[in-house]
CSV table of C-alpha atoms and ligand atoms in Angstrom, one decimal:
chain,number,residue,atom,x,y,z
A,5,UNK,CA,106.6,95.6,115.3
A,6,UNK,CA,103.8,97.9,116.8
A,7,UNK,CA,100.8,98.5,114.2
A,8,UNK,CA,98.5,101.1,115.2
A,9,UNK,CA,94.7,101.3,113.6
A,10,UNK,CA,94.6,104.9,113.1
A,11,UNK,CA,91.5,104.9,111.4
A,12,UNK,CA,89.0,101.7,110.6
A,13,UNK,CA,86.3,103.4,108.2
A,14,UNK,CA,86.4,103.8,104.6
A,15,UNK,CA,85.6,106.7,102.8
A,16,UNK,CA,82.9,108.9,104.7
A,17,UNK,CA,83.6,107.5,108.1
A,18,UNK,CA,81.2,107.4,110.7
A,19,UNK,CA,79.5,108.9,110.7
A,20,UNK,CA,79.2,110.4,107.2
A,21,UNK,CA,78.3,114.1,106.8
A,22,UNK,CA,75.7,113.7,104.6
A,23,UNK,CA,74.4,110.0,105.6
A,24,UNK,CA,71.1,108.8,107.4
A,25,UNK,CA,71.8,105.5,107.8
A,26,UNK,CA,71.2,103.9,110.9
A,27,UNK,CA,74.5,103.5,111.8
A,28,UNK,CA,75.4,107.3,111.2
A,29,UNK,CA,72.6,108.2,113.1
A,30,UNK,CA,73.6,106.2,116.2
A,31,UNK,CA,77.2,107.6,116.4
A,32,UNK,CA,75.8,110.8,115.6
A,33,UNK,CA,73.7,111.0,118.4
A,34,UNK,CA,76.6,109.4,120.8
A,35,UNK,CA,74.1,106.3,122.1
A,36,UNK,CA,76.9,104.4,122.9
A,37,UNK,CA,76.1,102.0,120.3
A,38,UNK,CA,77.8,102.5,116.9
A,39,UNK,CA,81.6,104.3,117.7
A,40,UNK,CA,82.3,107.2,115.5
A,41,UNK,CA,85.5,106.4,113.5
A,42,UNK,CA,88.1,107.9,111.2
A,43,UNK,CA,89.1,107.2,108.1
A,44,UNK,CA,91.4,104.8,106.8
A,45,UNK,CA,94.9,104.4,108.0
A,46,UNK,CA,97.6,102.3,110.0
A,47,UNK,CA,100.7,103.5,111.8
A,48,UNK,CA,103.3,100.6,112.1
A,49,UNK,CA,107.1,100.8,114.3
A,50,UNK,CA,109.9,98.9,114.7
A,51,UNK,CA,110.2,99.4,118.1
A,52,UNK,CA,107.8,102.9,119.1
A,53,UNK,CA,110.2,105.5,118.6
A,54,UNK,CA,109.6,105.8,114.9
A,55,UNK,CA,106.9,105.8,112.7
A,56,UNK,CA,105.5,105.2,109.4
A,57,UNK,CA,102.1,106.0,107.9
A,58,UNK,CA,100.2,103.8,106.2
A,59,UNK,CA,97.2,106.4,103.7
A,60,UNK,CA,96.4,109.7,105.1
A,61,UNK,CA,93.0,110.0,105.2
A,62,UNK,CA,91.2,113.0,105.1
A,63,UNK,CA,91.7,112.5,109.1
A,64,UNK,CA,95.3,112.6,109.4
A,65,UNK,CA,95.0,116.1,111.6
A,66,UNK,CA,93.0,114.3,114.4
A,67,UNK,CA,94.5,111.1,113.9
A,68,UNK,CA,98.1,112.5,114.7
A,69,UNK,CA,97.1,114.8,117.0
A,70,UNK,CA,95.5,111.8,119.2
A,71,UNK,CA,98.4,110.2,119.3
A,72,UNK,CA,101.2,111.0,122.4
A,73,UNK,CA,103.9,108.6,120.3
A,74,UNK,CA,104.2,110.8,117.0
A,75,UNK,CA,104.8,113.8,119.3
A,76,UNK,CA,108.1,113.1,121.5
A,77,UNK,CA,110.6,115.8,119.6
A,78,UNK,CA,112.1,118.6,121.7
A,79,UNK,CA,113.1,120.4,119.2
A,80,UNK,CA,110.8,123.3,118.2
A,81,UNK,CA,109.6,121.3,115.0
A,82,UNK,CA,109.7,117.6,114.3
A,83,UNK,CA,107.3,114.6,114.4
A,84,UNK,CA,108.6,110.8,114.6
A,85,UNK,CA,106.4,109.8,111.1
A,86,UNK,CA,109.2,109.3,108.8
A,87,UNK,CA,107.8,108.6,106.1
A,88,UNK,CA,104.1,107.9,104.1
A,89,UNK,CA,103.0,105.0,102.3
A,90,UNK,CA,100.3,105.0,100.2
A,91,UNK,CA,98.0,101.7,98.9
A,92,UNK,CA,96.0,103.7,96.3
A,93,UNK,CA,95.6,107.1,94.9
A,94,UNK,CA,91.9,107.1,96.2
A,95,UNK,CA,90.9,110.2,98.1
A,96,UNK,CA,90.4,108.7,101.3
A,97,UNK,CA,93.8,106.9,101.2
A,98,UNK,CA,95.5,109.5,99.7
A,99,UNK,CA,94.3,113.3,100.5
A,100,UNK,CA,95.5,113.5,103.9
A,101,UNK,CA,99.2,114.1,102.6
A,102,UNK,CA,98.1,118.0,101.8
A,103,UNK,CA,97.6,118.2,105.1
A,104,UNK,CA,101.1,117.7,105.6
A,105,UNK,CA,102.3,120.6,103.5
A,106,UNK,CA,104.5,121.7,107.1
A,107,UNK,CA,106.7,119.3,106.7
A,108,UNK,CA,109.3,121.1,104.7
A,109,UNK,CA,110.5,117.6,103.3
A,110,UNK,CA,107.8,114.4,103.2
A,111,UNK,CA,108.9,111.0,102.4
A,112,UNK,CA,106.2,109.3,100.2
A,113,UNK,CA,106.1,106.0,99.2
A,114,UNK,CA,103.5,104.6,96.4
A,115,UNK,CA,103.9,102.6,93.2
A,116,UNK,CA,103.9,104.4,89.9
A,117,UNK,CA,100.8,104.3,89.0
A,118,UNK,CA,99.3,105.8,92.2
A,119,UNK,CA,102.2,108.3,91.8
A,120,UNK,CA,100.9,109.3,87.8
A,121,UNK,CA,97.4,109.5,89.4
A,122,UNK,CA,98.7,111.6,92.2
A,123,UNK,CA,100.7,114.1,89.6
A,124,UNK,CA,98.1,114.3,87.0
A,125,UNK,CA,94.3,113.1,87.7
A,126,UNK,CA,94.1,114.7,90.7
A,127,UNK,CA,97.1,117.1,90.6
A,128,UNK,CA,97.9,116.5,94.3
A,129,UNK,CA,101.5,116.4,94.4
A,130,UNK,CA,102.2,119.5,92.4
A,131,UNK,CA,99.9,121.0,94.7
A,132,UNK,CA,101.8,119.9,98.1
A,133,UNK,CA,105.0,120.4,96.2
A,134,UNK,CA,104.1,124.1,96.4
A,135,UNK,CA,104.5,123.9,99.8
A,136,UNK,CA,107.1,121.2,100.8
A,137,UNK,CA,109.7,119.6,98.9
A,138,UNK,CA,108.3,115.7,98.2
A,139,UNK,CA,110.8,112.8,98.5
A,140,UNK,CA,109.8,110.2,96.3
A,141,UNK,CA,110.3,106.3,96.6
A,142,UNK,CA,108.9,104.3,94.2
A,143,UNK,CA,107.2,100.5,95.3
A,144,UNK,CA,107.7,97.9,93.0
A,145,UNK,CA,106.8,94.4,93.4
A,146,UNK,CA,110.4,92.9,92.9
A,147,UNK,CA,111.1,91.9,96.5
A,148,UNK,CA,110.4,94.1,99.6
A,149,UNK,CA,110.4,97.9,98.7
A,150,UNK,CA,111.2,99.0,102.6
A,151,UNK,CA,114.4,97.3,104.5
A,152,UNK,CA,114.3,98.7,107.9
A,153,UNK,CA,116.6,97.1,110.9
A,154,UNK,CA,114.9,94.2,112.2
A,155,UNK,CA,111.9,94.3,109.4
A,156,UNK,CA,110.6,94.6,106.0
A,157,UNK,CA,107.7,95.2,104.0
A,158,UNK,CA,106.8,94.3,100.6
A,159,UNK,CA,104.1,95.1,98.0
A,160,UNK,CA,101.1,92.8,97.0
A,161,UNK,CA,99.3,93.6,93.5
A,162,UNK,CA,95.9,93.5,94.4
A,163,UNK,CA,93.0,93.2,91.6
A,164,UNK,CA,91.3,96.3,91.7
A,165,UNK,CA,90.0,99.6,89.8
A,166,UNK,CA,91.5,103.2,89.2
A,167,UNK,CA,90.5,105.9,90.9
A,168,UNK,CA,86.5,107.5,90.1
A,169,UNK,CA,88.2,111.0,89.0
A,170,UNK,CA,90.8,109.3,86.8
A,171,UNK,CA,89.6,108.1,83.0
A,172,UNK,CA,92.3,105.2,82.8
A,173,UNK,CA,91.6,101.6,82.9
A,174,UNK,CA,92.8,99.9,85.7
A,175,UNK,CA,96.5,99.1,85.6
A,176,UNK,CA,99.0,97.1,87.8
A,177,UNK,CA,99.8,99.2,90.7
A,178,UNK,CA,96.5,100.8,90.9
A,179,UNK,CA,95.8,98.9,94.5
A,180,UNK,CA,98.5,97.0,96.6
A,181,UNK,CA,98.3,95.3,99.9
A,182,UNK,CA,101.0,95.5,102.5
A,183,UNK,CA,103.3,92.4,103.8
A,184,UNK,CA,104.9,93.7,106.9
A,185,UNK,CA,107.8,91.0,108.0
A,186,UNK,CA,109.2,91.4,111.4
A,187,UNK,CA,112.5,89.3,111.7
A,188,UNK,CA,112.9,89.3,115.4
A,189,UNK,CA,109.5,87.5,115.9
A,190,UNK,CA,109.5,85.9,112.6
A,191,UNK,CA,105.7,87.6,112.3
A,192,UNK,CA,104.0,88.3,109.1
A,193,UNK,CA,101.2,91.1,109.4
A,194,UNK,CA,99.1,91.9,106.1
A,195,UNK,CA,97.2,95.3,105.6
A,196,UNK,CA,94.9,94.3,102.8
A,197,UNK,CA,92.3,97.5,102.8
A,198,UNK,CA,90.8,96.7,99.7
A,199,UNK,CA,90.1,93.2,98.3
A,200,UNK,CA,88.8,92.8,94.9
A,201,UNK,CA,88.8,89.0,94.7
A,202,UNK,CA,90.6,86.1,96.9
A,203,UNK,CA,92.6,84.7,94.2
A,204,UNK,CA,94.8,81.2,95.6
A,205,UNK,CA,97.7,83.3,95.6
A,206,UNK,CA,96.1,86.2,98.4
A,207,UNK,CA,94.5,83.0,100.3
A,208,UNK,CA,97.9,81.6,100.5
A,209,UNK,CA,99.5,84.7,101.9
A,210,UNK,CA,96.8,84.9,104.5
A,211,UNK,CA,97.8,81.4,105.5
A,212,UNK,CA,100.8,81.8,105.9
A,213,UNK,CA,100.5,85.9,107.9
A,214,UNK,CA,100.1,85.5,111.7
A,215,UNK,CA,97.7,89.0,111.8
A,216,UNK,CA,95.5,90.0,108.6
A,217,UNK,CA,93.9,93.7,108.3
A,218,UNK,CA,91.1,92.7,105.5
A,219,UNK,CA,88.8,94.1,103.8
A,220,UNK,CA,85.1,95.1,105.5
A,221,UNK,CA,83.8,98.0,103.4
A,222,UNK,CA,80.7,96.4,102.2
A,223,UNK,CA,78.6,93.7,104.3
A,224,UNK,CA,76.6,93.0,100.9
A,225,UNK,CA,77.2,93.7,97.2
A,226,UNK,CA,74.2,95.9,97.1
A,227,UNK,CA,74.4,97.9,100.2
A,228,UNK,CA,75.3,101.5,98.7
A,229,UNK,CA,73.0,101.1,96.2
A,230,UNK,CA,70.2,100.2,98.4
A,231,UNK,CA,71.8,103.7,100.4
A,232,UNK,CA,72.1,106.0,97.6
A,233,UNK,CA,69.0,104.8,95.6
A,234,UNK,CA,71.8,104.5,92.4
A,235,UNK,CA,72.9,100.8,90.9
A,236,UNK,CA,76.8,101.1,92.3
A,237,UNK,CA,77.9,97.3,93.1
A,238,UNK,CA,80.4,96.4,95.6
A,239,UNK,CA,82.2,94.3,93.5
A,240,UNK,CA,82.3,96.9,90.6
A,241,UNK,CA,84.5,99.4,93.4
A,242,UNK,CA,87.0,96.4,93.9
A,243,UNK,CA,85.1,95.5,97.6
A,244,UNK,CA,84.6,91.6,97.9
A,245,UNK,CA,81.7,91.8,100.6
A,246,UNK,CA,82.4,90.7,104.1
A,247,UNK,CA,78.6,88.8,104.0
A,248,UNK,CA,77.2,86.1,102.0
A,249,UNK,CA,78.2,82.7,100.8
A,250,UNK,CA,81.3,84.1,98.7
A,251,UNK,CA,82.1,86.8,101.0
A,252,UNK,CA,85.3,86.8,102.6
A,253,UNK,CA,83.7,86.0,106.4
A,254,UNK,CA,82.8,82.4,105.0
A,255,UNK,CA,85.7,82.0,102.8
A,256,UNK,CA,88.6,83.2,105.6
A,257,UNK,CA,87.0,81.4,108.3
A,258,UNK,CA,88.6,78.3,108.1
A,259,UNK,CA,91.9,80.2,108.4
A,260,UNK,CA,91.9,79.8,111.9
A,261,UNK,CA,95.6,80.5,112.9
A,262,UNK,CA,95.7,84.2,111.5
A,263,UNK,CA,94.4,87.0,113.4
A,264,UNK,CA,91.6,88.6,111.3
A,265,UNK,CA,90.6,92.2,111.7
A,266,UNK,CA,88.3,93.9,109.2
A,267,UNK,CA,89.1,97.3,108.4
A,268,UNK,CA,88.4,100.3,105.5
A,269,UNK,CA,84.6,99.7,106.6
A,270,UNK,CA,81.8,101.6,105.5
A,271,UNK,CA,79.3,103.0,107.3
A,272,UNK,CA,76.3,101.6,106.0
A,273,UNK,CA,78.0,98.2,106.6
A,274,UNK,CA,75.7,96.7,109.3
A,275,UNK,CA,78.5,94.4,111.2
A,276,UNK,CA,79.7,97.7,113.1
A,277,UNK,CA,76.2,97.9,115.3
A,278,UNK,CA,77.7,95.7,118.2
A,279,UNK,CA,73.9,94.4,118.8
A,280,UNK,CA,73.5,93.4,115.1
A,281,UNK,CA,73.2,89.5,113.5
A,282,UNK,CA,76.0,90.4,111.6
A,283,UNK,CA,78.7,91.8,113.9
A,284,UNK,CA,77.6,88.5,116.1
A,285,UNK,CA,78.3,86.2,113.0
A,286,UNK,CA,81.6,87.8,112.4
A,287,UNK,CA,82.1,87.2,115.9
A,288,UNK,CA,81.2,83.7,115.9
A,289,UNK,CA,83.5,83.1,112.9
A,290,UNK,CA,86.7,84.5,115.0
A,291,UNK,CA,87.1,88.1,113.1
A,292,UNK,CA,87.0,91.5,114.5
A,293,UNK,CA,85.6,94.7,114.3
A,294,UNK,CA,87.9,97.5,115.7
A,295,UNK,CA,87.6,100.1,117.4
A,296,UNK,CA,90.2,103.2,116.2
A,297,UNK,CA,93.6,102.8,118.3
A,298,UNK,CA,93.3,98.9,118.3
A,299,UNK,CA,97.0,98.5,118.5
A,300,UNK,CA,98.6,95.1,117.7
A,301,UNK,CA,102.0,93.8,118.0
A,302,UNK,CA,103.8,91.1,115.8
B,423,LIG,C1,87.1,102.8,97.6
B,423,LIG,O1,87.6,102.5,98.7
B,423,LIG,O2,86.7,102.1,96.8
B,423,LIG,C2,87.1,104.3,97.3
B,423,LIG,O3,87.6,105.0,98.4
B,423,LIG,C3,85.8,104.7,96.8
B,423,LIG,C4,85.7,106.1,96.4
B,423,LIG,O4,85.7,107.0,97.2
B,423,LIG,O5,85.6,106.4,95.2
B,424,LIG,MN1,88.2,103.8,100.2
B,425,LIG,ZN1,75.9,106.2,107.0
């Protein structure tokens, strides 16, 4: 199984439109220090002929258009993405499927809840449903919700909070992670973009996963707020920092058999200046920061 980071920033990316931060300002200016990234997103395959999407970030255009694999058709239209799977309903996980509205028919996969949010909240769907017939197929956390030849995937419910423009409370289904089980190499990959909390039960999945995508929005639970000059706390938007003593670098890091890559990272977070204390401590504890198109097979 190939898994492709399309994008490895959170909402925003890097650099943000409207943001001064230091990092923004160093990709902005193209120093060579902090890499300009998309928005959030994998691409996984069975075996690099087809594809699915993991979100579709506000990016998706660029993102696909980067990439030589999703473009091997001869007919005069056609793409190898099969199909979409979405772990939230949030805008930067989710928006990017309007700019798909050319497919004629688009295979989304979400749980109910991200698919009510979808339909009424944010009225997406009806929307893209204007424009190309949607295929629904609903995740549910009774076993793996995707069977493919040679792999499955299953849903995780993650702790976590409803969408800013919805008015629910949250609800199961609001936020999953991913368990992407190749049989051939009897690898376990885990795409786990947005971690609220390392209950026992998400530590013991990571144990047990050869490669885990984690959570790295925040380095610190105040770090928008010091930004933004508002009181908005990491842990409030369902983001267990990276940093301090209960953040997940110093709780993971004695999971030393798993592959750990931080993704979904923001761009105030500090790690991603390659000269900074904090990308070397992530480094000195065995995770990564990638780069956009960090590829990785199980
Ligand atoms: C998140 O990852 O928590 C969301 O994308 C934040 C937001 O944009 O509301
Ligand atoms: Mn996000
Ligand atoms: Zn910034």
């Amino acid at each position: 199984m190939i898994i492709r980071i399309l994008g490895s920033a959170a909402g925003g990316g890097v650099p943000q439109w409207n943001c001064n931060c230091p990092n923004c300002r160093s990709a902005r200016r193209g120093d060579g220090a902090v890499r300009p990234r998309t928005q959030s997103s994998l691409a996984i395959s069975p075996g690099g002929d087809q594809w699915l999407l993991i979100n579709a970030s506000p990016d998706i255009r660029e993102q696909i258009n980067r990439f030589g694999p999703f473009h091997t058709g001869e007919d005069s239209r056609g793409t190898t993405i099969q199909s979409v799977i979405l772990t939230d309903a949030e805008i930067d996980h989710a928006s990017g499927v309007l700019f798909l509205r050319e497919a004629g028919q688009l295979t989304l996969r979400t749980t109910q809840t991200v698919r009510d949010h979808l339909n009424s909240a944010f009225n997406l769907i009806p929307t893209l449903e204007a424009f190309s017939a949607v295929n629904w197929k609903d995740i549910s956390f009774d076993g793996p919700f995707l069977r493919g030849v040679g792999f499955e995937i299953s849903a995780i419910s993650l702790p976590g909070n409803p969408p800013t423009y919805t008015s629910r409370s949250s609800s199961d289904g609001d936020t999953i992670g991913l368990e992407i089980r190749d049989f051939e190499s009897g690898r376990i990959a885990l795409y786990l973009p947005a971690i609220g909390d390392l209950p026992r039960s998400l530590q013991d999945r990571i144990t047990r996963s050869n490669v885990a995508f984690l959570d790295g929005t925040f380095w610190s639970r105040d770090e928008i707020a010091s930004v933004t000059g508002t009181e908005v706390d990491a842990m409030e938007m369902g983001h267990l920092p990276v940093g301090g003593p209960s953040g997940s670098l110093s709780r993971l890091s004695t999971f030393t058999d798993v592959r750990k890559i931080y993704v979904h990272i923001n761009n105030t977070n500090p790690m991603l200046h390659p000269e900074s204390d904090e990308r070397r401590q992530v480094e000195e504890a065995g995770f990564e920061v990638p780069r956009d198109g960090l590829t990785v097979t199980i």
